Amino acid sequence: MCEQKPVRLPDPASVETVLAALQPQSADAELAPALNQAFPGFAFTVARIDDPYWCNPHTVVAADGTRRGDHRAWVERALADVGGDLTAFWNRHRESGEKFTEWRGTSAFAFAPTGPGVADFVQLSLGRETEHLAGPVVDRDYRPTSADHLFEPTWVSRESAVEAQQLAGPVYRLRGRTGGGIVHMRSFLARRARIEREQREARRPELESRVIHEVGSEGVRDIPFLEANPGWFDFVPRENRFFADWARSSACGHRIFDHWAFDIHDFEGPGQKREIGFIPRPLKNPAERLLGEEGASVHRLMERIEAIDEEVGLAFAWFFLMTHGHFVDPDVGHIIADGLRAGRVRLADRDAAVLLAWADRPYLF
């Protein structure tokens, strides 16, 4: 954070005003400076993740390049013109040269520290989007089977944006409408722990009367649920453990948001149950996945995790990639933990403590 103390935390309306003022030709370079100017006292950095997505069809464009308005409204009018006859609609427009546009994007995140702690930062979840001329308004080879088929085209390949002409952008949009668009991480983690605690406490009467029927060689034995699960009310959410493990590992010398972004959600689910959490997103991935195959040598795995740390540029990076669950197989952690217990391999004391605690009570995303 800058020496000047923040005047106010970013709010959605103010952030959207900043984003709307960016010019496409300079948006990438000017995003962080514009945020810093709008929110004095913050020092924003921006990271992008290559995770392509696309939005619903945007507008319809005639063969001569004339825009004909909103895609859904155009389809509804064109269908009305032929009395709702899908075959007539298809025959009229399959060779018309009319195309639809859509916005395609990738995720972007803006971060600004608010203090020295691992969770002392603000995260803005953004989308970096460009408008493309996606494809014809109907599948030229197959007749549509319903109007919904026209509203959600499946005949257009989106594997390569290079093949689709770009018409506008890039523009940045605030994402995470389920409560994760703008987050102060320390406050979020406190809220996450509080809600978990409250939800579990609300079940206390039910759980105090619940009994587990255990069938063994000596017959059936009834065990009170809370006796079988003594730590039920002391459960720590995986999100909080991720940050706590970072703070007490060798990774703590780095700011967590230089290496990870967080897809955050906070909303009421079915039955008005509060759903809150995040999925961590690595900002730098190793070139290859590391699998814990049966019979794998623990010494070979140690070489591999050291190579991952060097590749990513972060001590103990492999552990957090393992909790993410894709780039490092969880079996790798268990094999190395077994090697630590047997004295066959060594890690830094603080990292060994984190790994062994994880092996006793694993968490994954």
Tab-separated table of C-alpha atoms in Angstrom:
chain	number	residue	atom	x	y	z
A	1	MET	CA	0.000	0.000	0.000
A	2	CYS	CA	1.182	3.543	-0.662
A	3	GLU	CA	2.346	5.786	2.201
A	4	GLN	CA	-0.877	7.763	1.735
A	5	LYS	CA	-3.643	5.978	3.630
A	6	PRO	CA	-6.623	4.848	1.520
A	7	VAL	CA	-9.481	7.323	1.556
A	8	ARG	CA	-12.079	4.614	0.877
A	9	LEU	CA	-12.360	1.039	-0.236
A	10	PRO	CA	-13.330	0.474	-3.867
A	11	ASP	CA	-17.062	0.106	-4.455
A	12	PRO	CA	-18.752	-1.447	-7.513
A	13	ALA	CA	-20.156	1.797	-8.948
A	14	SER	CA	-16.820	3.601	-8.712
A	15	VAL	CA	-14.898	0.673	-10.187
A	16	GLU	CA	-17.332	0.412	-13.098
A	17	THR	CA	-16.918	4.144	-13.721
A	18	VAL	CA	-13.151	3.662	-13.961
A	19	LEU	CA	-13.531	0.700	-16.320
A	20	ALA	CA	-16.007	2.539	-18.562
A	21	ALA	CA	-13.558	5.416	-19.004
A	22	LEU	CA	-10.742	3.204	-20.325
A	23	GLN	CA	-10.009	3.413	-24.041
A	24	PRO	CA	-9.641	0.048	-25.832
A	25	GLN	CA	-6.276	0.868	-27.377
A	26	SER	CA	-4.729	1.636	-23.984
A	27	ALA	CA	-6.947	-0.280	-21.560
A	28	ASP	CA	-4.351	-2.926	-20.688
A	29	ALA	CA	-1.656	-0.411	-19.846
A	30	GLU	CA	-3.918	2.104	-18.126
A	31	LEU	CA	-6.042	-0.168	-15.947
A	32	ALA	CA	-3.784	-0.174	-12.862
A	33	PRO	CA	-2.902	3.560	-13.060
A	34	ALA	CA	-6.595	4.441	-13.479
A	35	LEU	CA	-7.539	2.424	-10.395
A	36	ASN	CA	-4.724	4.010	-8.401
A	37	GLN	CA	-5.893	7.473	-9.388
A	38	ALA	CA	-9.521	6.732	-8.528
A	39	PHE	CA	-8.677	5.179	-5.164
A	40	PRO	CA	-5.893	7.194	-3.484
A	41	GLY	CA	-3.665	5.215	-1.155
A	42	PHE	CA	-3.945	1.935	-3.080
A	43	ALA	CA	-1.234	0.501	-5.319
A	44	PHE	CA	-2.965	-1.862	-7.736
A	45	THR	CA	-1.313	-4.537	-9.806
A	46	VAL	CA	-3.108	-6.529	-12.507
A	47	ALA	CA	-2.838	-10.200	-13.453
A	48	ARG	CA	-4.555	-12.051	-16.276
A	49	ILE	CA	-5.396	-15.743	-16.591
A	50	ASP	CA	-5.798	-17.518	-19.915
A	51	ASP	CA	-9.215	-19.124	-19.324
A	52	PRO	CA	-11.327	-18.297	-22.390
A	53	TYR	CA	-15.066	-17.806	-21.983
A	54	TRP	CA	-17.782	-16.303	-24.142
A	55	CYS	CA	-21.042	-14.511	-23.471
A	56	ASN	CA	-24.443	-14.841	-25.101
A	57	PRO	CA	-24.785	-13.529	-28.676
A	58	HIS	CA	-24.635	-9.742	-28.657
A	59	THR	CA	-25.831	-8.215	-31.933
A	60	VAL	CA	-26.661	-9.201	-35.501
A	61	VAL	CA	-24.586	-7.831	-38.380
A	62	ALA	CA	-25.790	-7.799	-41.998
A	63	ALA	CA	-23.612	-9.000	-44.878
A	64	ASP	CA	-22.634	-5.382	-45.612
A	65	GLY	CA	-21.501	-4.809	-42.026
A	66	THR	CA	-24.599	-2.934	-40.847
A	67	ARG	CA	-25.548	-3.698	-37.251
A	68	ARG	CA	-29.164	-4.774	-36.923
A	69	GLY	CA	-29.522	-4.598	-33.163
A	70	ASP	CA	-29.768	-7.001	-30.271
A	71	HIS	CA	-29.461	-10.658	-31.289
A	72	ARG	CA	-32.396	-12.040	-29.276
A	73	ALA	CA	-34.742	-9.230	-30.323
A	74	TRP	CA	-33.716	-9.703	-33.969
A	75	VAL	CA	-34.359	-13.474	-33.853
A	76	GLU	CA	-37.774	-12.916	-32.249
A	77	ARG	CA	-38.755	-10.358	-34.936
A	78	ALA	CA	-37.457	-12.535	-37.769
A	79	LEU	CA	-39.371	-15.533	-36.446
A	80	ALA	CA	-42.525	-13.430	-36.133
A	81	ASP	CA	-42.108	-12.370	-39.776
A	82	VAL	CA	-42.480	-16.005	-40.853
A	83	GLY	CA	-45.172	-16.892	-38.349
A	84	GLY	CA	-42.792	-18.808	-36.103
A	85	ASP	CA	-41.990	-21.321	-38.859
A	86	LEU	CA	-38.447	-22.520	-38.105
A	87	THR	CA	-37.998	-24.068	-41.561
A	88	ALA	CA	-38.988	-20.822	-43.277
A	89	PHE	CA	-36.667	-18.861	-40.965
A	90	TRP	CA	-33.798	-21.239	-41.770
A	91	ASN	CA	-34.335	-21.082	-45.525
A	92	ARG	CA	-34.520	-17.279	-45.447
A	93	HIS	CA	-31.345	-16.696	-43.433
A	94	ARG	CA	-29.015	-19.648	-44.081
A	95	GLU	CA	-27.440	-17.984	-47.134
A	96	SER	CA	-28.087	-14.345	-46.193
A	97	GLY	CA	-24.582	-13.612	-44.969
A	98	GLU	CA	-25.982	-12.351	-41.666
A	99	LYS	CA	-23.788	-13.054	-38.666
A	100	PHE	CA	-23.947	-12.518	-34.935
A	101	THR	CA	-21.364	-11.010	-32.634
A	102	GLU	CA	-20.447	-12.057	-29.121
A	103	TRP	CA	-18.118	-10.900	-26.390
A	104	ARG	CA	-15.260	-13.270	-25.602
A	105	GLY	CA	-13.003	-12.870	-22.647
A	106	THR	CA	-10.493	-14.086	-20.127
A	107	SER	CA	-10.275	-13.499	-16.386
A	108	ALA	CA	-8.284	-10.624	-14.940
A	109	PHE	CA	-7.670	-9.650	-11.344
A	110	ALA	CA	-6.518	-6.416	-9.742
A	111	PHE	CA	-4.885	-6.529	-6.315
A	112	ALA	CA	-3.854	-3.872	-3.823
A	113	PRO	CA	-2.237	-4.506	-0.426
A	114	THR	CA	-3.878	-2.999	2.653
A	115	GLY	CA	-1.367	-4.115	5.286
A	116	PRO	CA	1.511	-6.504	6.033
A	117	GLY	CA	-0.535	-9.658	6.681
A	118	VAL	CA	-0.945	-12.466	4.155
A	119	ALA	CA	-4.672	-11.662	3.774
A	120	ASP	CA	-4.309	-7.882	3.899
A	121	PHE	CA	-5.298	-7.021	0.345
A	122	VAL	CA	-8.205	-6.083	-1.879
A	123	GLN	CA	-9.042	-8.160	-4.950
A	124	LEU	CA	-11.144	-7.025	-7.909
A	125	SER	CA	-12.417	-9.817	-10.175
A	126	LEU	CA	-12.622	-8.618	-13.768
A	127	GLY	CA	-13.220	-9.886	-17.258
A	128	ARG	CA	-11.129	-8.656	-20.195
A	129	GLU	CA	-13.477	-8.934	-23.182
A	130	THR	CA	-13.357	-8.338	-26.926
A	131	GLU	CA	-16.291	-8.385	-29.345
A	132	HIS	CA	-15.974	-10.826	-32.241
A	133	LEU	CA	-17.914	-11.594	-35.389
A	134	ALA	CA	-18.667	-15.114	-34.238
A	135	GLY	CA	-20.529	-16.832	-37.077
A	136	PRO	CA	-23.732	-17.157	-39.136
A	137	VAL	CA	-27.088	-16.583	-37.452
A	138	VAL	CA	-28.164	-20.130	-38.357
A	139	ASP	CA	-26.397	-23.406	-38.920
A	140	ARG	CA	-26.191	-23.617	-42.718
A	141	ASP	CA	-26.200	-27.424	-42.659
A	142	TYR	CA	-28.856	-28.268	-40.080
A	143	ARG	CA	-32.343	-26.888	-39.550
A	144	PRO	CA	-32.927	-25.499	-36.025
A	145	THR	CA	-35.149	-27.652	-33.852
A	146	SER	CA	-36.320	-24.862	-31.550
A	147	ALA	CA	-36.048	-21.120	-30.971
A	148	ASP	CA	-33.725	-21.829	-28.042
A	149	HIS	CA	-31.320	-23.372	-30.546
A	150	LEU	CA	-31.182	-20.005	-32.306
A	151	PHE	CA	-30.651	-18.046	-29.085
A	152	GLU	CA	-27.711	-20.229	-28.026
A	153	PRO	CA	-25.724	-21.113	-31.171
A	154	THR	CA	-23.812	-24.384	-30.938
A	155	TRP	CA	-22.561	-24.465	-34.529
A	156	VAL	CA	-19.782	-21.941	-33.998
A	157	SER	CA	-16.285	-23.062	-33.021
A	158	ARG	CA	-14.660	-20.911	-30.369
A	159	GLU	CA	-11.393	-22.788	-30.118
A	160	SER	CA	-9.419	-20.052	-31.856
A	161	ALA	CA	-10.288	-16.383	-31.488
A	162	VAL	CA	-7.842	-15.650	-34.317
A	163	GLU	CA	-10.324	-17.045	-36.825
A	164	ALA	CA	-13.072	-14.670	-35.695
A	165	GLN	CA	-12.804	-11.021	-36.718
A	166	GLN	CA	-12.455	-8.688	-33.727
A	167	LEU	CA	-14.848	-5.736	-33.830
A	168	ALA	CA	-14.346	-3.977	-30.501
A	169	GLY	CA	-12.406	-4.001	-27.260
A	170	PRO	CA	-10.696	-4.916	-25.170
A	171	VAL	CA	-12.948	-3.665	-22.406
A	172	TYR	CA	-12.786	-4.591	-18.732
A	173	ARG	CA	-15.920	-5.533	-16.810
A	174	LEU	CA	-16.435	-6.182	-13.113
A	175	ARG	CA	-17.346	-9.834	-12.546
A	176	GLY	CA	-18.302	-11.921	-9.545
A	177	ARG	CA	-21.891	-10.794	-9.084
A	178	THR	CA	-22.301	-13.594	-6.503
A	179	GLY	CA	-20.473	-11.525	-3.915
A	180	GLY	CA	-16.917	-11.936	-5.182
A	181	GLY	CA	-16.410	-8.934	-7.455
A	182	ILE	CA	-14.700	-6.752	-4.866
A	183	VAL	CA	-13.321	-8.429	-1.764
A	184	HIS	CA	-11.106	-7.438	1.143
A	185	MET	CA	-9.547	-10.828	1.789
A	186	ARG	CA	-9.030	-10.551	5.543
A	187	SER	CA	-12.683	-9.584	6.004
A	188	PHE	CA	-13.779	-12.367	3.672
A	189	LEU	CA	-11.844	-15.024	5.604
A	190	ALA	CA	-13.289	-13.804	8.905
A	191	ARG	CA	-16.787	-13.988	7.381
A	192	ARG	CA	-16.063	-17.457	5.962
A	193	ALA	CA	-14.991	-18.783	9.380
A	194	ARG	CA	-17.924	-17.137	11.167
A	195	ILE	CA	-20.531	-18.553	8.784
A	196	GLU	CA	-19.025	-22.041	9.016
A	197	ARG	CA	-19.091	-21.813	12.807
A	198	GLU	CA	-22.689	-20.565	12.875
A	199	GLN	CA	-23.911	-23.211	10.442
A	200	ARG	CA	-22.328	-25.993	12.464
A	201	GLU	CA	-23.565	-24.578	15.757
A	202	ALA	CA	-27.104	-24.432	14.368
A	203	ARG	CA	-26.946	-28.210	13.949
A	204	ARG	CA	-25.841	-28.886	17.527
A	205	PRO	CA	-29.243	-30.136	18.814
A	206	GLU	CA	-29.542	-32.510	15.860
A	207	LEU	CA	-25.981	-33.811	16.163
A	208	GLU	CA	-26.133	-34.257	19.929
A	209	SER	CA	-28.928	-36.771	19.423
A	210	ARG	CA	-27.490	-38.464	16.322
A	211	VAL	CA	-26.130	-41.978	16.741
A	212	ILE	CA	-23.903	-43.975	14.403
A	213	HIS	CA	-24.659	-47.705	14.215
A	214	GLU	CA	-21.325	-49.495	13.833
A	215	VAL	CA	-21.393	-53.145	12.775
A	216	GLY	CA	-18.354	-55.156	13.832
A	217	SER	CA	-17.251	-58.665	14.724
A	218	GLU	CA	-18.811	-58.261	18.148
A	219	GLY	CA	-22.149	-57.136	16.836
A	220	VAL	CA	-23.765	-53.708	16.499
A	221	ARG	CA	-22.489	-50.818	18.597
A	222	ASP	CA	-24.104	-47.392	18.877
A	223	ILE	CA	-21.686	-44.466	19.000
A	224	PRO	CA	-22.793	-40.850	19.526
A	225	PHE	CA	-21.953	-38.823	16.424
A	226	LEU	CA	-20.026	-36.176	18.371
A	227	GLU	CA	-17.994	-38.856	20.115
A	228	ALA	CA	-16.986	-40.264	16.740
A	229	ASN	CA	-16.301	-36.748	15.415
A	230	PRO	CA	-14.797	-34.841	18.371
A	231	GLY	CA	-13.548	-31.949	16.245
A	232	TRP	CA	-16.853	-31.233	14.511
A	233	PHE	CA	-17.320	-27.778	16.029
A	234	ASP	CA	-13.643	-26.854	15.653
A	235	PHE	CA	-13.586	-27.350	11.873
A	236	VAL	CA	-11.446	-24.824	9.977
A	237	PRO	CA	-12.572	-24.097	6.382
A	238	ARG	CA	-10.107	-24.940	3.639
A	239	GLU	CA	-9.982	-21.305	2.545
A	240	ASN	CA	-8.725	-20.234	5.963
A	241	ARG	CA	-6.249	-23.133	6.091
A	242	PHE	CA	-4.817	-22.169	2.695
A	243	PHE	CA	-3.924	-18.703	3.973
A	244	ALA	CA	-2.731	-19.966	7.363
A	245	ASP	CA	-0.484	-22.528	5.675
A	246	TRP	CA	0.989	-19.824	3.463
A	247	ALA	CA	1.720	-17.637	6.490
A	248	ARG	CA	3.607	-20.374	8.343
A	249	SER	CA	5.464	-21.884	5.365
A	250	SER	CA	8.521	-20.832	3.376
A	251	ALA	CA	6.162	-19.140	0.903
A	252	CYS	CA	5.398	-16.394	3.428
A	253	GLY	CA	8.173	-14.165	2.110
A	254	HIS	CA	6.075	-13.571	-1.011
A	255	ARG	CA	2.753	-11.781	-1.312
A	256	ILE	CA	0.168	-14.434	-1.970
A	257	PHE	CA	-1.558	-12.379	-4.682
A	258	ASP	CA	1.650	-12.314	-6.717
A	259	HIS	CA	1.097	-16.043	-7.235
A	260	TRP	CA	-2.614	-16.740	-6.756
A	261	ALA	CA	-5.970	-15.206	-7.587
A	262	PHE	CA	-9.242	-16.324	-6.034
A	263	ASP	CA	-12.605	-17.108	-7.649
A	264	ILE	CA	-14.878	-16.041	-4.805
A	265	HIS	CA	-18.560	-16.762	-4.260
A	266	ASP	CA	-20.895	-15.664	-1.470
A	267	PHE	CA	-24.618	-16.177	-1.977
A	268	GLU	CA	-27.697	-17.928	-0.616
A	269	GLY	CA	-28.129	-21.398	-2.073
A	270	PRO	CA	-31.061	-23.830	-1.946
A	271	GLY	CA	-32.999	-23.629	1.281
A	272	GLN	CA	-31.493	-20.195	1.986
A	273	LYS	CA	-28.228	-21.841	3.015
A	274	ARG	CA	-25.298	-19.454	2.764
A	275	GLU	CA	-22.756	-20.675	0.206
A	276	ILE	CA	-19.374	-19.003	0.640
A	277	GLY	CA	-15.849	-19.912	-0.431
A	278	PHE	CA	-13.279	-19.606	-3.173
A	279	ILE	CA	-11.292	-21.620	-5.689
A	280	PRO	CA	-7.629	-20.558	-5.869
A	281	ARG	CA	-6.306	-19.845	-9.365
A	282	PRO	CA	-2.530	-20.102	-9.914
A	283	LEU	CA	-1.043	-17.195	-11.833
A	284	LYS	CA	1.878	-19.327	-13.016
A	285	ASN	CA	1.519	-23.008	-13.830
A	286	PRO	CA	4.252	-25.649	-14.109
A	287	ALA	CA	4.784	-26.962	-17.619
A	288	GLU	CA	3.918	-30.529	-16.601
A	289	ARG	CA	1.628	-32.158	-14.074
A	290	LEU	CA	3.202	-34.171	-11.281
A	291	LEU	CA	1.407	-37.426	-10.523
A	292	GLY	CA	1.885	-39.625	-7.486
A	293	GLU	CA	1.948	-42.923	-9.299
A	294	GLU	CA	1.984	-46.195	-7.392
A	295	GLY	CA	5.512	-47.165	-6.465
A	296	ALA	CA	6.895	-43.693	-7.183
A	297	SER	CA	10.264	-43.000	-5.562
A	298	VAL	CA	10.015	-40.389	-2.825
A	299	HIS	CA	13.513	-39.168	-3.720
A	300	ARG	CA	12.466	-38.708	-7.350
A	301	LEU	CA	9.388	-36.807	-6.197
A	302	MET	CA	11.567	-34.545	-4.065
A	303	GLU	CA	13.584	-33.690	-7.173
A	304	ARG	CA	10.403	-32.939	-9.064
A	305	ILE	CA	8.894	-30.664	-6.403
A	306	GLU	CA	12.157	-28.735	-6.157
A	307	ALA	CA	12.049	-28.263	-9.944
A	308	ILE	CA	8.455	-27.009	-9.708
A	309	ASP	CA	9.397	-24.493	-7.018
A	310	GLU	CA	12.243	-23.223	-9.175
A	311	GLU	CA	10.047	-23.041	-12.275
A	312	VAL	CA	7.308	-21.120	-10.466
A	313	GLY	CA	9.781	-18.958	-8.539
A	314	LEU	CA	8.383	-19.705	-5.091
A	315	ALA	CA	9.527	-21.886	-2.197
A	316	PHE	CA	6.961	-24.583	-1.324
A	317	ALA	CA	4.921	-23.683	-4.410
A	318	TRP	CA	4.283	-27.362	-5.113
A	319	PHE	CA	2.281	-27.742	-1.884
A	320	PHE	CA	-0.229	-25.038	-2.762
A	321	LEU	CA	-0.497	-26.347	-6.324
A	322	MET	CA	-1.280	-29.714	-4.727
A	323	THR	CA	-4.146	-28.289	-2.667
A	324	HIS	CA	-5.467	-26.809	-5.912
A	325	GLY	CA	-5.629	-30.428	-7.059
A	326	HIS	CA	-4.687	-30.219	-10.735
A	327	PHE	CA	-0.983	-29.590	-11.251
A	328	VAL	CA	0.324	-31.739	-8.377
A	329	ASP	CA	-1.477	-34.932	-7.424
A	330	PRO	CA	-2.460	-35.160	-3.722
A	331	ASP	CA	-0.801	-38.589	-3.585
A	332	VAL	CA	2.516	-36.768	-3.987
A	333	GLY	CA	1.907	-35.029	-0.670
A	334	HIS	CA	1.071	-38.266	1.102
A	335	ILE	CA	4.138	-40.053	-0.289
A	336	ILE	CA	6.450	-37.238	0.810
A	337	ALA	CA	4.754	-37.035	4.217
A	338	ASP	CA	5.371	-40.764	4.688
A	339	GLY	CA	8.996	-40.185	3.698
A	340	LEU	CA	9.305	-37.418	6.297
A	341	ARG	CA	7.890	-39.621	9.053
A	342	ALA	CA	10.299	-42.414	8.102
A	343	GLY	CA	13.260	-40.021	8.025
A	344	ARG	CA	13.980	-40.796	4.368
A	345	VAL	CA	13.676	-37.194	3.148
A	346	ARG	CA	13.771	-33.706	4.649
A	347	LEU	CA	11.951	-30.425	4.165
A	348	ALA	CA	12.439	-27.108	5.895
A	349	ASP	CA	11.011	-27.485	9.411
A	350	ARG	CA	8.171	-25.029	8.814
A	351	ASP	CA	7.224	-26.702	5.528
A	352	ALA	CA	7.404	-30.166	7.043
A	353	ALA	CA	5.005	-29.058	9.797
A	354	VAL	CA	2.534	-27.722	7.226
A	355	LEU	CA	2.702	-30.853	5.076
A	356	LEU	CA	2.323	-33.265	7.987
A	357	ALA	CA	-0.668	-31.334	9.335
A	358	TRP	CA	-2.210	-31.464	5.868
A	359	ALA	CA	-1.551	-35.204	5.566
A	360	ASP	CA	-3.375	-35.779	8.865
A	361	ARG	CA	-6.369	-33.669	7.757
A	362	PRO	CA	-6.182	-33.139	3.975
A	363	TYR	CA	-8.047	-30.362	2.202
A	364	LEU	CA	-8.388	-29.820	-1.536
A	365	PHE	CA	-10.148	-27.381	-3.866
